[in-house]
Coordinates of C-alpha atoms in Angstrom, one line a residue:
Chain A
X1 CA -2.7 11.1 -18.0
X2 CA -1.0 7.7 -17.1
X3 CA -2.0 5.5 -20.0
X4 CA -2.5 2.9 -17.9
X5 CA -2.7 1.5 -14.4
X6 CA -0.9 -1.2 -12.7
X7 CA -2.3 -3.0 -9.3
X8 CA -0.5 -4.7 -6.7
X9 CA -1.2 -6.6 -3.6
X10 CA 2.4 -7.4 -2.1
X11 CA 5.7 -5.7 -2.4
X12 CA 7.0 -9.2 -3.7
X13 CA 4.9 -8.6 -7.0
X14 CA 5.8 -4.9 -7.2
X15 CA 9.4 -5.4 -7.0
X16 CA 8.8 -8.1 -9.3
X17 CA 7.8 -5.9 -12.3
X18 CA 8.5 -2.7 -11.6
X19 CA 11.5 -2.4 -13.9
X20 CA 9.9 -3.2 -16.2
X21 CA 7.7 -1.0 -16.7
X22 CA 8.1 2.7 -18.5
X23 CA 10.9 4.9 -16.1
X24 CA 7.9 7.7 -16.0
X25 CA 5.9 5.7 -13.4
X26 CA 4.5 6.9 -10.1
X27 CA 3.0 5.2 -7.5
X28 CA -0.4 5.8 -6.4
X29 CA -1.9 5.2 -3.4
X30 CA -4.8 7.4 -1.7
X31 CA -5.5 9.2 -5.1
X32 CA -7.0 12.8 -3.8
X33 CA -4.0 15.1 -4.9
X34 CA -2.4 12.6 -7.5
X35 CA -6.0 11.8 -9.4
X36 CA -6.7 16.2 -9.8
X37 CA -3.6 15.8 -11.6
X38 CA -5.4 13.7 -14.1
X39 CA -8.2 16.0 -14.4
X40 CA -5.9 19.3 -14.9
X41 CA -4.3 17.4 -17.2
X42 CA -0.8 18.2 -15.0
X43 CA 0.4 15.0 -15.1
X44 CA 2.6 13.7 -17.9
X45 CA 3.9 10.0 -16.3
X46 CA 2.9 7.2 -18.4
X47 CA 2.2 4.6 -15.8
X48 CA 0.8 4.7 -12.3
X49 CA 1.9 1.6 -9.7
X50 CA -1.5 1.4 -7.4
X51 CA -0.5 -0.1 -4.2
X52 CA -3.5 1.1 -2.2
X53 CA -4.0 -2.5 -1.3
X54 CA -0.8 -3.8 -0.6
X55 CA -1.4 -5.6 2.5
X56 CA 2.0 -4.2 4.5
X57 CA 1.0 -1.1 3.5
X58 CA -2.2 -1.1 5.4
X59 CA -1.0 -2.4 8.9
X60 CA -0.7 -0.6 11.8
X61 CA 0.9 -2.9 14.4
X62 CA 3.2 -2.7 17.2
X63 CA 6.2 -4.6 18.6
X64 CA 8.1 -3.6 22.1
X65 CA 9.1 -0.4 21.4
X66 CA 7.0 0.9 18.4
X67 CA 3.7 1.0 16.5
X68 CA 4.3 0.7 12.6
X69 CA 1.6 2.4 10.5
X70 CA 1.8 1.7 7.0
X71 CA 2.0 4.3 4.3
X72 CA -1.9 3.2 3.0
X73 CA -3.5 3.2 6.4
X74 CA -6.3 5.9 5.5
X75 CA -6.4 9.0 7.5
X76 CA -10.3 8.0 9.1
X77 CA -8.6 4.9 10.2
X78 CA -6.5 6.6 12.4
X79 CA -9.1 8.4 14.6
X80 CA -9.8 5.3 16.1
X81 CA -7.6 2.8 15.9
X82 CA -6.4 1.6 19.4
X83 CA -2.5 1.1 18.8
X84 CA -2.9 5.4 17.3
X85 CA -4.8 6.0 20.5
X86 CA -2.4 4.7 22.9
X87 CA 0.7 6.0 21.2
X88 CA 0.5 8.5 18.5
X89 CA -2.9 10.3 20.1
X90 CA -1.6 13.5 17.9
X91 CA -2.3 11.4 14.9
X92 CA -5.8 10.4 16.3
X93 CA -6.5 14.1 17.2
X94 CA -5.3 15.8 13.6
X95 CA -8.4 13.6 11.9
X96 CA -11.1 16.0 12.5
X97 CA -9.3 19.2 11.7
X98 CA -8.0 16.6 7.9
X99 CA -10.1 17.4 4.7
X100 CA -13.5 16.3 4.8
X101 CA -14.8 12.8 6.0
X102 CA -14.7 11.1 2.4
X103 CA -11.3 12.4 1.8
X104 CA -10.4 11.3 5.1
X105 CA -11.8 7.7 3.9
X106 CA -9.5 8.2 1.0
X107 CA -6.2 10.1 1.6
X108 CA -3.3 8.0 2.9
X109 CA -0.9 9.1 5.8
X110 CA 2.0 8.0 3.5
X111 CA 0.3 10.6 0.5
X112 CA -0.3 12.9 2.8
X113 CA 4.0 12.9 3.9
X114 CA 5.0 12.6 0.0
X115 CA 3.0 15.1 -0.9
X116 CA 5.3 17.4 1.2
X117 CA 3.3 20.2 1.4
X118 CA 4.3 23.0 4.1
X119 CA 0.8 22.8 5.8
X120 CA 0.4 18.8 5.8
X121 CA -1.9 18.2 8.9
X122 CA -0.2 14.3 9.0
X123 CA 2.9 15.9 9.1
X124 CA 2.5 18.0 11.7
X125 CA 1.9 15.1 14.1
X126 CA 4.0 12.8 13.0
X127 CA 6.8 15.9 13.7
X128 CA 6.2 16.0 17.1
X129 CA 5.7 12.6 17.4
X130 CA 9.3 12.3 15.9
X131 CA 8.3 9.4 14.2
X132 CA 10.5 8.0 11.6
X133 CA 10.0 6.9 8.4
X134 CA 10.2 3.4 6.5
X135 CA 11.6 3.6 2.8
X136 CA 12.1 0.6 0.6
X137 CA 13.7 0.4 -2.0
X138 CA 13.9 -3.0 -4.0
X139 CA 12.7 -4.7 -0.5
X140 CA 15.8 -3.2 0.8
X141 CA 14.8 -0.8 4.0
X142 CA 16.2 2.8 5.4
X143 CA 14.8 4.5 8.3
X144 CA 15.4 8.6 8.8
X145 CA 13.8 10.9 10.9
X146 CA 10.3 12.3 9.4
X147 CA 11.9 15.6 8.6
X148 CA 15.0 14.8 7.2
X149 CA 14.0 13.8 3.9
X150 CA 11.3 16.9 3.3
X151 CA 13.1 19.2 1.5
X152 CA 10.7 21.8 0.6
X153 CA 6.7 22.5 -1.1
X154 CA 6.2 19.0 -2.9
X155 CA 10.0 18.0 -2.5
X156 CA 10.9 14.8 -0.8
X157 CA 14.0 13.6 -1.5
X158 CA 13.6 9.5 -2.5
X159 CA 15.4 7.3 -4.7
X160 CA 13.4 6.0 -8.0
X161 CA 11.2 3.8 -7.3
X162 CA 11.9 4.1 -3.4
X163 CA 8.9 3.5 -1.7
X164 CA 7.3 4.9 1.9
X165 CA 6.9 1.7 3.4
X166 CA 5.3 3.5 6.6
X167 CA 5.7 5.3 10.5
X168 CA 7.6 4.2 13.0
X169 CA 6.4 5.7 16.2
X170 CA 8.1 5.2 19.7
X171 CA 5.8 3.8 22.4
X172 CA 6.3 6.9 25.1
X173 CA 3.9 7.9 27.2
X174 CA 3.6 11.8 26.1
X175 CA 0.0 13.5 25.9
X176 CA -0.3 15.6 22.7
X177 CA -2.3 18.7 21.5
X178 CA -2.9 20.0 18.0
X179 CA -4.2 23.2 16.7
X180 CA -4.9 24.1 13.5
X181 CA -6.5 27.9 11.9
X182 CA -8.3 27.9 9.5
X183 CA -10.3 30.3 7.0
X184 CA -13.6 28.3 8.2
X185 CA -14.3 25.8 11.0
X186 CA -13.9 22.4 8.7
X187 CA -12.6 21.3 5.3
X188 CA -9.7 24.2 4.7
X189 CA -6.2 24.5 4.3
X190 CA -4.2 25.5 7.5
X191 CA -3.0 29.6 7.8
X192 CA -0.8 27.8 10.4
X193 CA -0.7 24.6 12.7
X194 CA 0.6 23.4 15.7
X195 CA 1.3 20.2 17.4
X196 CA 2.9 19.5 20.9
X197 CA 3.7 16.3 22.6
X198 CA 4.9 16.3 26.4
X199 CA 4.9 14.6 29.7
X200 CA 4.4 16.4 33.3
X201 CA 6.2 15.4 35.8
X202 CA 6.0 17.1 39.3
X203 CA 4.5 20.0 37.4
X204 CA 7.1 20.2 35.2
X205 CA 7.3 19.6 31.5
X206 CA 9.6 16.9 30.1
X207 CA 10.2 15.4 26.7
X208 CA 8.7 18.1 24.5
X209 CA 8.5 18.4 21.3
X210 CA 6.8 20.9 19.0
X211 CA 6.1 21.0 15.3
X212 CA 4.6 23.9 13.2
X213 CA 2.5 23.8 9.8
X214 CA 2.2 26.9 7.2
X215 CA 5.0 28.8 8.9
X216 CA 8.2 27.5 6.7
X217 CA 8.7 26.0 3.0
X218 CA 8.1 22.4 5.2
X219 CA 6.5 21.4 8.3
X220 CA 9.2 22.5 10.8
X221 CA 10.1 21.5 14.8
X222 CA 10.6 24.7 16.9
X223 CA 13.8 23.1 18.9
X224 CA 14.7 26.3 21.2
X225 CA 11.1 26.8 22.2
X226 CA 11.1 22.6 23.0
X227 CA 14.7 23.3 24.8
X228 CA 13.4 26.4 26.5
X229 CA 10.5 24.8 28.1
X230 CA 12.3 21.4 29.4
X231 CA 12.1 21.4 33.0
X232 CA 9.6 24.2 33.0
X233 CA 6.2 25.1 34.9
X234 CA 4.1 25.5 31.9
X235 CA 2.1 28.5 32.9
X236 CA 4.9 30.0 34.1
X237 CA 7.2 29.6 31.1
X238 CA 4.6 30.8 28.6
X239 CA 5.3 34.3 28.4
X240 CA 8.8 33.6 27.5
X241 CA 8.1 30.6 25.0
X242 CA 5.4 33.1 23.1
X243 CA 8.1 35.1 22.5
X244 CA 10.9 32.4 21.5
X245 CA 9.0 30.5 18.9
X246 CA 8.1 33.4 16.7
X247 CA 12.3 34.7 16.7
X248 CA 12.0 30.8 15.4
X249 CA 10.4 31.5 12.6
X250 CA 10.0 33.6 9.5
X251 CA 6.6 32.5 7.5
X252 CA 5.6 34.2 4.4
X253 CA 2.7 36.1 3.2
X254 CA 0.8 34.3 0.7
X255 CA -2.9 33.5 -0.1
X256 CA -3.9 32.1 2.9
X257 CA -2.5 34.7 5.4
X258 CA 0.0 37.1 6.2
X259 CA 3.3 37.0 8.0
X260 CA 2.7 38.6 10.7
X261 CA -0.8 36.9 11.4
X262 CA 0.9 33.7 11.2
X263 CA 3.2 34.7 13.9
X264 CA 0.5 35.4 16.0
X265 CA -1.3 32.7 15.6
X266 CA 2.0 30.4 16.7
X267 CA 2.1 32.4 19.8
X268 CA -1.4 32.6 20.3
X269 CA -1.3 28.7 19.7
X270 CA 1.8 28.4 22.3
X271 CA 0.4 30.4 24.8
X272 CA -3.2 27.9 24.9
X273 CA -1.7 24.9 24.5
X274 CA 0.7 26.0 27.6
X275 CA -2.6 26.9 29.6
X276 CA -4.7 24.1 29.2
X277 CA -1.9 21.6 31.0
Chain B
X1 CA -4.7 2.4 -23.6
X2 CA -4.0 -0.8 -21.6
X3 CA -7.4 -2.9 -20.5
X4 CA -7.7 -3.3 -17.1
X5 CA -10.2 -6.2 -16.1
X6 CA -12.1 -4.4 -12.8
X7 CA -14.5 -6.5 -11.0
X8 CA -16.4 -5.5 -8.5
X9 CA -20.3 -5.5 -7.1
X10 CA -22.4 -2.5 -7.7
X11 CA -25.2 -2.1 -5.8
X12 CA -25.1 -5.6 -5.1
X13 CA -24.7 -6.9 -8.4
X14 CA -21.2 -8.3 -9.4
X15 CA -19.8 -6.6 -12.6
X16 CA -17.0 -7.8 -14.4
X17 CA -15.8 -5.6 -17.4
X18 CA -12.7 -4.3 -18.8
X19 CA -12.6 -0.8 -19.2
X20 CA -9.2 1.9 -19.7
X21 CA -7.6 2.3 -16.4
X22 CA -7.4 5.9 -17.0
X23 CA -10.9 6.1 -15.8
X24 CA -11.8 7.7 -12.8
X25 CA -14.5 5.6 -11.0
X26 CA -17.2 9.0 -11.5
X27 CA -16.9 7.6 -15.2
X28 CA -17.3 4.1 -14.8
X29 CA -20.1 4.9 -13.0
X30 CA -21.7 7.3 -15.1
X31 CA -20.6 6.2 -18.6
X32 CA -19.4 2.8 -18.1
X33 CA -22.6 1.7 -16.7
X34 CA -24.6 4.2 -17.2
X35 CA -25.8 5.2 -13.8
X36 CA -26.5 9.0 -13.9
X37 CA -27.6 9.8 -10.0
X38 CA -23.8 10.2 -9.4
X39 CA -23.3 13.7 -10.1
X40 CA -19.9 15.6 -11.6
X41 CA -19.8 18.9 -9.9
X42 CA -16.2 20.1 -9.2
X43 CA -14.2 17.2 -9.8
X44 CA -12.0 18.3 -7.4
X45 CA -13.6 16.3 -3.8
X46 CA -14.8 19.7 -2.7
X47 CA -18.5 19.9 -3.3
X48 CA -19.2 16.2 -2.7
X49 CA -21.9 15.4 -5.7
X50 CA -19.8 12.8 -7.1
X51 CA -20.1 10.5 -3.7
X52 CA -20.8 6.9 -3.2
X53 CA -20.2 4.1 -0.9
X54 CA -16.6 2.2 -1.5
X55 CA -16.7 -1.3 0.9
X56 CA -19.1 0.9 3.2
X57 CA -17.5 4.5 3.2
X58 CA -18.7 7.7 1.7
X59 CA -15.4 8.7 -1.0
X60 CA -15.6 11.4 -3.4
X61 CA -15.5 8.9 -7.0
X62 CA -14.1 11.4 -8.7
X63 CA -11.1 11.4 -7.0
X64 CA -10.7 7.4 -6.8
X65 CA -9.6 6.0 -10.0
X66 CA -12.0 2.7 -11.1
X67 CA -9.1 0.7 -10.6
X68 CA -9.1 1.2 -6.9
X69 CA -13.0 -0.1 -6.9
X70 CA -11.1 -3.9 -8.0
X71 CA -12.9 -6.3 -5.7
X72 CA -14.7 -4.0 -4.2
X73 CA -18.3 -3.2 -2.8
X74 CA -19.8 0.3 -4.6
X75 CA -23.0 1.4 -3.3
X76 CA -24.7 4.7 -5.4
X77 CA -27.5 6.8 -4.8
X78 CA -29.4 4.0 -7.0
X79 CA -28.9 1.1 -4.6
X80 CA -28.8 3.1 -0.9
X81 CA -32.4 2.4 -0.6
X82 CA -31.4 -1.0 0.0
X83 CA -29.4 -0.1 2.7
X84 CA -30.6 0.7 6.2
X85 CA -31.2 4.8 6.4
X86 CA -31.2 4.8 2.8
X87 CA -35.3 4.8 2.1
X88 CA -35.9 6.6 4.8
X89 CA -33.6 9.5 4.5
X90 CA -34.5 9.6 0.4
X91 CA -38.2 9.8 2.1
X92 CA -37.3 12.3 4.9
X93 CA -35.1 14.7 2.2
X94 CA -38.4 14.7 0.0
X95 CA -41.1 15.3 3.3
X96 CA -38.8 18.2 4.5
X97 CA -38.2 20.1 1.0
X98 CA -34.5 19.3 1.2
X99 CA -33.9 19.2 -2.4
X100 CA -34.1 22.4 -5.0
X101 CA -32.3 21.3 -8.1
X102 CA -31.3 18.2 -6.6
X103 CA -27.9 18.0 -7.7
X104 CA -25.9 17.5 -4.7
X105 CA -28.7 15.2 -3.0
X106 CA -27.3 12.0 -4.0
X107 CA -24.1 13.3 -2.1
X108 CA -25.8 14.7 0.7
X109 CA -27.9 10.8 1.3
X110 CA -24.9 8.7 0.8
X111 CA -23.0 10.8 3.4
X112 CA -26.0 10.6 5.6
X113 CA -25.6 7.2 5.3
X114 CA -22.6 6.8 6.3
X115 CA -22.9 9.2 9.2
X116 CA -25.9 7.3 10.5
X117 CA -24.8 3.9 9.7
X118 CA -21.3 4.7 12.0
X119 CA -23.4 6.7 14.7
X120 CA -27.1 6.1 14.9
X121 CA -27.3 8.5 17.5
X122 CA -25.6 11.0 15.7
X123 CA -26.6 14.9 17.1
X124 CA -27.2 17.3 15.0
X125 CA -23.6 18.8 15.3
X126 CA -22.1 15.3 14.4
X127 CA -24.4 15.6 11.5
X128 CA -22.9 18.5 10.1
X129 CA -19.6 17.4 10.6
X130 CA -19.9 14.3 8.7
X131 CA -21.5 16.8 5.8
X132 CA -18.1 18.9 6.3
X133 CA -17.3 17.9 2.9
X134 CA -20.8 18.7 0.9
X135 CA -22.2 21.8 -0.5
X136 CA -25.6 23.4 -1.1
X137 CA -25.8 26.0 -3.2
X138 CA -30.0 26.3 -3.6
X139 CA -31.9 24.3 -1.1
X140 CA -29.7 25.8 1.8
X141 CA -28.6 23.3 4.8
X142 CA -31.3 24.0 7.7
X143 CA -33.8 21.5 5.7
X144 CA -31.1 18.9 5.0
X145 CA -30.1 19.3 8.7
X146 CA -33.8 18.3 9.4
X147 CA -34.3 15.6 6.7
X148 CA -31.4 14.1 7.9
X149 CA -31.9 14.4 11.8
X150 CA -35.6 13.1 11.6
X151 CA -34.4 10.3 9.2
X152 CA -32.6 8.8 12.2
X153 CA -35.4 9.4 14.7
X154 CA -37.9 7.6 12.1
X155 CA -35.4 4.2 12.1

């Protein structure tokens, strides 16, 4: 239990103090994963940095080539935000298949990436998105691809105190769908997940990209499948693509589901997403 | 355990108190000020007893620590009659024998609320996908459903 918490409202003032303060710190931001940590008694940091209303944190904005989409925009602001809609529609789409309303008016896209769980519905779209992602550090910035820094179950591999500053998404013109199975119709953890982003042009598919939940230690990008299908008449190319993007991958059996179910679900994902263009 | 001075309006009324900012906002409701109608059930945002309004949406206060609620609006089931919906879905829950025990009901209202106050003509699918996050275990959800449903045809 933190024994005590410190707010913020601009980065200024965090980077301001936050040397200060005890080196077990954390930052906390949405508060649904971090805050039943309190209650289970898990967590043993001695200070937690709120910066759930740090105003940069909270924009989504766009410039000529990008929407930005801070690391504290809630998840239920996504479902309708315009900029989301336009650009990053997967994001808008993942909302309804995300927790439960409140914790949708909680939970944080930026918690939801540090979290780095395998089966992170945020994730998933931001995959296929290929978005990148902000980090500060000391009000000094990197930007890496979404993926790159996600190195397994709750592993993300930041600097102290280096902060997810937000999204970078690029302004392309690509439809999206997401699929997600569950143990029941709302509120549940994914068995396995699926997102896909695409154009069609002349019939053809160009531009894809395609990201899988549940099916690896991360949320992973199934690059043969998205190489297979460039170029490609969807219906006809599903048969083929089925059977590429479960040689891609290797899930585990666990709680949730088993291996093999997994792999069929993938497929069985792959093979209606590929219909319904 | 450092203070932390929250302020904040509670049911309308501003509140300014320093409290331990280990404190999830479940306990400054409940044993900070003393307002019981927010229930604990799992503690966990699954079952949805603990919710209230925060600036206008339904959030699970037990997983919102009381220093998030800084300069912020809380609404519980003690103030919603205030609020449009409020009266008349406590009124409607009552008329259509929604409530057993009674302990999830101030969940089940103040995400009624919310549903109804985003979508007034909310059907009665959208209704139970705003309740995605609330469970039942005694009344059973046909009657809620109903209370909820004929609340919005009543306003």
């Amino acid at each position: 239990m933190p024994e005590y918490i410190e707010k913020y409202y601009t980065l200024k003032d965090l980077w301001k103090s936050v040397k200060k303060l005890p080196s077990d710190r954390k930052y906390l931001a949405g508060g649904t994963d971090l805050v039943i940590s309190l209650s289970c008694g898990n967590d043993k940091s001695s200070v937690w940095l709120d910066i759930s209303d740090i105003d940069r944190l909270k924009e989504i904005k766009e410039d000529g080539k990008n929407i930005f989409i801070g690391a504290a925009v809630k998840i239920s602001e996504l479902e309708s935000n315009p900029l989301i809609k336009k650009w990053a529609s997967a994001l808008s789409e993942c909302v309804k298949y995300y927790a439960s309303p409140s914790i949708r008016n909680t939970a944080t896209l930026g918690g939801n990436y540090a979290n780095a769980s395998p089966c992170a519905d945020g994730v998933l779209a931001l995959a296929a998105l290929r978005a990148k992602v902000m980090l500060n550090l000391y009000d000094k910035r990197r930007v890496v691809d979404i993926l790159s820094i996600v190195k397994g179950p709750k592993k993300i591999d930041l600097k102290k105190d280096e902060l997810i500053e937000g999204f970078i998404v690029s302004k392309e013109e690509r439809k999206s769908i997401f699929m997600k199975m569950m143990h029941r119709k709302r509120f549940g953890i994914a068995k396995a997940g699926l997102c896909m982003c695409y154009k069609l042009e002349k019939g053809k598919l160009r531009d894809v990209s395609i990201s899988l939940s549940s099916v690896a230690p991360s949320v992973v990008r199934a690059k043969k499948t998205e190489e297979y299908l460039e170029g490609k008449n969807p219906s006809k190319a599903q048969t083929k693509a089925c059977q590429l993007i479960r040689e891609e991958i290797s899930p585990l059996t666990d709680i949730r589901s088993t291996s093999d179910y997994r792999m069929r679900i993938v497929s069985v994902f792959l093979s209606r997403a590929l219909c319904s263009i | 355990m450092k203070k932390f001075k929250l302020e904040c309006e509670v049911n309308g009324k501003k509140v300014k108190v320093e409290i331990d900012s280990s404190l999830r906002l479940l306990d400054f409701i409940r044993d900070v000020l003393g307002l019981k109608g927010t229930k604990e059930g799992c503690g966990e945002g699954e079952c949805g007893a603990c919710m209230v309004l925060m600036d206008g949406r339904a959030v699970n206060s037990c997983l919102v620590m009381a220093v998030q609620a800084h300069q912020k609006r809380i609404v519980t089931i003690e103030g919603i009659h205030k609020h449009k919906y409020g009266a008349q879905l406590q009124e409607s829950f009552v008329k259509e024998a929604a409530v057993q025990c009674g302990f999830c009901t101030p969940g089940f209202i103040i995400a009624a609320q919310e549903i109804l106050s985003k979508n007034p003509k909310a059907t009665l699918d959208e209704i139970k996908e705003g309740l995605a996050g609330n469970l039942c275990r005694c009344t059973g959800y046909e009657n809620i459903f109903r209370a909820i449903d004929k609340a919005r045809r009543k306003k």
